[in-house]
Amino acid sequence: MHPVRKQRLYLVLFLVAFSSIAIGLVVYGLRGNINLFFPPAEVAAGKAPLGQSIRVGGMVVDGSIQRSEHNLEVRFELTDYAATVPVIYEGILPDLFDEGQGAVASGQLNADGVLVASEVLAKHDENYMPPEVAEALERSGASPGGNSK
Amino acid sequence: MYFHDLHSALHMDGHGAFVWAAYAITCVVLLLIVVAPLRRRRRLLREMSAEARRQRGVPTQGSEA
Amino acid sequence: MWTFFHKLGSPPWLYAISGSILKYLLPATLLALGVGMVWGLLFTPPDFRQGDSYRIIYIHVPAAAVALAGYYVMATAGAISLIWKMKMADIAMQCCAPIGAALTFVALVTGSIWGKPTWGTWWVWDARITSMLILLFLYLGVIALYEAYDNKAAAARACAVLSLVGTVNIPIIYKSVDWWYSLHQPASIKFTGESSIHPSMLYPLLLMIAAFYALFACALLLRMRAEILDRERRTGWVRKLLEADAV
């Protein structure tokens, strides 16, 4: 290869490699701050800060949803199958929010270890199928929904 | 078709506004990225032909350079 | 092989061949897009969980996929421009940017619209969405940087450097759903093993992805044709072209 062009090729490769490593290191270093996400196991272990805005995600525990009679307040529990976090939320829940489905609640942890949520979002997995196929799977014992992290 | 009439296809069980809006915006943008360069090319060819005619001394509708 | 590479660098050759390709590719692409959209909107079953809102997948996923791939096309053109100082590579890189920006915009907007009825929000700062926004900024940055220079050669060099520096963003976007806890779910189309999307839904999706790739090619060639004409207006081959057209 022409020597000048070879030099330019090395420059291009250096550019890509250097920027990838630099940006990769920054992203890796910031990973704790990017997330501020805590699985229930870490919340139960006391690793989540109190009085600071955090996110807790997991599956909504079956039978844990309690809706208040006179206002929009709702209580439920989130689990990662290692620990459970109780959540209080006042507001409208997304359509896809349901027991046995994934959800992410953001808010502040109070002294009792309950997350007072300012926002609750539903999380769905990557499975797409028609309703009949899902019903058939349920009947045969397999769950139509895969796992949600 | 999975919808039994036009109305249910537009309404989509309450999600129709979301779906049709998303498709409409997409179609507009996709058409734009195809049509814009086509029109630019045609405009360029028109301009260049007009200039070539002027240079050859062919009388044009406007004033002579 | 080198002769082909050489031909690619010739404006009249590229102008001629792109014209022949587009004559068939453009109508085929538009047809595929039309068929795919109608198929996805009306002739696929609803999703067991999301209902009809999932139909946005047929435009959201293809737009996002091609926005990512298009960035590599732009960066590769930039690399070729830097190494071989090939004018055609400059033109290709410059023309990729607005198309990539448009597709990234479509991905973000359709994703946002899809997120409202499913997740419950128009926007969330999770890893996938944030890195896609960065991709949009990179594309816009290349467009802006190009306009900032009077000298086209210097502009091309700056844009090539920016494109190359940003390439690390593509694998970040792709792996963001696996590396970080994100609201956005992992990929449904798997390259190894079985996809987690039902075949009746997968086939129209694959058609739309192919159609979007073809659309990128059409848009790129169309844009390059106009740009080549503009830059080469004083040359002999363009003059001959005009004479041939002028009746």
Coordinates of N, CA and C in Angstrom, one line a residue, chain C residues 97-175:
Chain C
A97 N -25.4 11.7 6.1 CA -25.7 12.4 7.4 C -27.2 12.8 7.5
P98 N -27.8 13.5 6.5 CA -29.2 13.9 6.7 C -30.1 12.7 6.7
I99 N -29.8 11.6 5.9 CA -30.6 10.5 5.8 C -30.6 9.7 7.2
G100 N -29.4 9.6 7.7 CA -29.3 8.9 9.0 C -30.0 9.7 10.1
A101 N -29.9 11.0 10.0 CA -30.6 11.9 11.0 C -32.1 11.7 10.9
A102 N -32.6 11.7 9.7 CA -34.0 11.5 9.5 C -34.5 10.1 10.1
L103 N -33.7 9.1 9.8 CA -34.1 7.7 10.3 C -34.0 7.7 11.8
T104 N -33.0 8.3 12.4 CA -32.9 8.3 13.9 C -34.1 9.1 14.5
F105 N -34.4 10.2 13.8 CA -35.6 10.9 14.3 C -36.8 10.1 14.3
V106 N -37.0 9.4 13.2 CA -38.2 8.5 13.1 C -38.2 7.4 14.2
A107 N -37.0 6.8 14.4 CA -36.9 5.8 15.5 C -37.3 6.4 16.9
L108 N -36.8 7.6 17.2 CA -37.0 8.2 18.5 C -38.5 8.6 18.6
V109 N -39.1 9.2 17.6 CA -40.5 9.7 17.6 C -41.4 8.5 17.7
T110 N -41.2 7.5 16.8 CA -42.1 6.4 16.9 C -42.0 5.6 18.2
G111 N -40.7 5.6 18.7 CA -40.5 4.9 20.0 C -41.2 5.7 21.1
S112 N -41.1 7.0 21.1 CA -41.8 7.8 22.1 C -43.3 7.6 22.1
I113 N -43.9 7.6 20.8 CA -45.3 7.4 20.7 C -45.7 6.0 21.2
W114 N -44.9 5.0 20.9 CA -45.1 3.6 21.4 C -45.0 3.5 22.9
G115 N -44.1 4.3 23.5 CA -43.9 4.2 24.9 C -45.0 4.7 25.7
K116 N -45.8 5.6 25.2 CA -46.8 6.2 26.1 C -47.9 5.2 26.4
P117 N -48.5 4.5 25.5 CA -49.5 3.5 25.9 C -49.0 2.2 26.5
T118 N -47.7 2.0 26.3 CA -47.1 0.7 26.9 C -46.4 0.9 28.2
W119 N -45.3 1.7 28.2 CA -44.6 2.0 29.4 C -45.3 2.9 30.3
G120 N -46.0 3.9 29.7 CA -46.7 4.9 30.5 C -46.0 6.3 30.4
T121 N -45.0 6.4 29.5 CA -44.3 7.7 29.4 C -43.9 8.0 28.0
W122 N -43.8 9.3 27.7 CA -43.3 9.7 26.3 C -41.8 9.6 26.3
W123 N -41.1 9.7 27.4 CA -39.6 9.7 27.4 C -39.1 9.2 28.7
V124 N -38.0 8.5 28.7 CA -37.3 8.1 29.9 C -35.8 8.0 29.5
W125 N -35.0 8.5 30.5 CA -33.5 8.5 30.2 C -32.9 7.2 30.5
D126 N -33.3 6.2 29.7 CA -32.6 4.9 29.9 C -31.5 4.8 28.9
A127 N -30.7 3.7 29.0 CA -29.4 3.6 28.2 C -29.7 3.6 26.7
R128 N -30.7 2.8 26.3 CA -31.0 2.6 24.9 C -31.4 4.0 24.3
I129 N -32.4 4.6 24.9 CA -33.0 5.8 24.3 C -31.9 7.0 24.4
T130 N -31.2 7.1 25.5 CA -30.2 8.1 25.6 C -29.1 8.0 24.5
S131 N -28.6 6.8 24.3 CA -27.6 6.6 23.3 C -28.1 6.8 21.9
M132 N -29.4 6.5 21.6 CA -30.0 6.9 20.3 C -30.1 8.4 20.1
L133 N -30.3 9.1 21.2 CA -30.4 10.5 21.1 C -29.0 11.1 20.8
I134 N -27.9 10.4 21.4 CA -26.6 10.8 21.1 C -26.3 10.6 19.6
L135 N -26.8 9.5 19.1 CA -26.6 9.2 17.6 C -27.2 10.3 16.8
L136 N -28.4 10.8 17.2 CA -29.0 11.9 16.4 C -28.1 13.1 16.5
F137 N -27.6 13.4 17.6 CA -26.7 14.6 17.8 C -25.4 14.4 16.9
L138 N -24.9 13.2 16.8 CA -23.7 12.9 16.0 C -24.0 13.2 14.5
Y139 N -25.2 12.7 14.0 CA -25.6 13.0 12.6 C -25.7 14.5 12.4
L140 N -26.5 15.1 13.3 CA -26.7 16.6 13.2 C -25.3 17.3 13.2
G141 N -24.4 16.8 14.1 CA -23.1 17.4 14.2 C -22.4 17.3 12.9
V142 N -22.4 16.2 12.2 CA -21.7 16.1 10.9 C -22.3 17.1 9.9
I143 N -23.7 17.2 9.9 CA -24.3 18.1 9.0 C -23.8 19.5 9.3
A144 N -23.9 19.9 10.6 CA -23.5 21.3 11.0 C -22.0 21.6 10.7
L145 N -21.2 20.6 11.0 CA -19.7 20.8 10.8 C -19.4 21.0 9.3
Y146 N -20.1 20.3 8.5 CA -19.9 20.4 7.0 C -20.2 21.8 6.6
E147 N -21.3 22.4 7.1 CA -21.7 23.7 6.7 C -20.8 24.8 7.3
A148 N -20.1 24.4 8.3 CA -19.2 25.5 9.0 C -18.0 25.8 8.2
Y149 N -17.6 24.9 7.3 CA -16.3 25.2 6.6 C -16.7 25.7 5.2
D150 N -15.8 26.7 4.7 CA -15.9 27.2 3.3 C -15.3 26.2 2.4
N151 N -14.1 25.7 2.8 CA -13.4 24.8 2.0 C -13.9 23.3 2.1
K152 N -14.4 22.8 1.0 CA -15.1 21.5 1.1 C -14.1 20.4 1.5
A153 N -12.9 20.5 1.1 CA -11.9 19.4 1.5 C -11.7 19.4 3.0
A154 N -11.5 20.6 3.6 CA -11.3 20.7 5.0 C -12.6 20.2 5.8
A155 N -13.7 20.6 5.2 CA -15.0 20.2 5.8 C -15.1 18.7 5.9
A156 N -14.7 18.0 4.8 CA -14.8 16.6 4.7 C -13.9 15.9 5.7
R157 N -12.7 16.5 5.9 CA -11.8 15.9 6.8 C -12.3 16.0 8.3
A158 N -12.9 17.2 8.6 CA -13.4 17.3 10.0 C -14.6 16.4 10.2
C159 N -15.5 16.3 9.2 CA -16.6 15.4 9.3 C -16.2 13.9 9.5
A160 N -15.2 13.6 8.7 CA -14.7 12.2 8.8 C -14.2 11.9 10.2
V161 N -13.4 12.8 10.7 CA -12.9 12.6 12.1 C -14.1 12.5 13.1
L162 N -15.1 13.3 13.0 CA -16.2 13.3 13.9 C -16.9 11.9 13.7
S163 N -17.2 11.5 12.5 CA -17.8 10.2 12.2 C -17.1 9.1 12.9
L164 N -15.8 9.1 12.7 CA -15.0 8.0 13.2 C -15.0 7.9 14.7
V165 N -14.9 9.1 15.3 CA -14.9 9.2 16.8 C -16.2 8.6 17.4
G166 N -17.3 8.9 16.7 CA -18.6 8.5 17.2 C -18.9 7.0 16.9
T167 N -18.1 6.2 16.2 CA -18.4 4.9 15.9 C -18.7 4.0 17.1
V168 N -18.0 4.3 18.2 CA -18.1 3.5 19.4 C -19.6 3.5 19.9
N169 N -20.3 4.5 19.5 CA -21.7 4.6 20.0 C -22.6 3.5 19.5
I170 N -22.3 3.0 18.3 CA -23.1 2.0 17.7 C -23.2 0.7 18.5
P171 N -22.0 0.1 18.9 CA -22.1 -1.1 19.7 C -22.7 -0.8 21.1
I172 N -22.5 0.5 21.6 CA -23.1 0.9 22.9 C -24.6 0.8 22.8
I173 N -25.1 1.4 21.7 CA -26.6 1.4 21.5 C -27.1 -0.1 21.5
Y174 N -26.4 -0.9 20.7 CA -26.8 -2.2 20.4 C -26.8 -3.1 21.7
K175 N -25.8 -2.9 22.6 CA -25.7 -3.7 23.8 C -26.3 -3.0 25.0

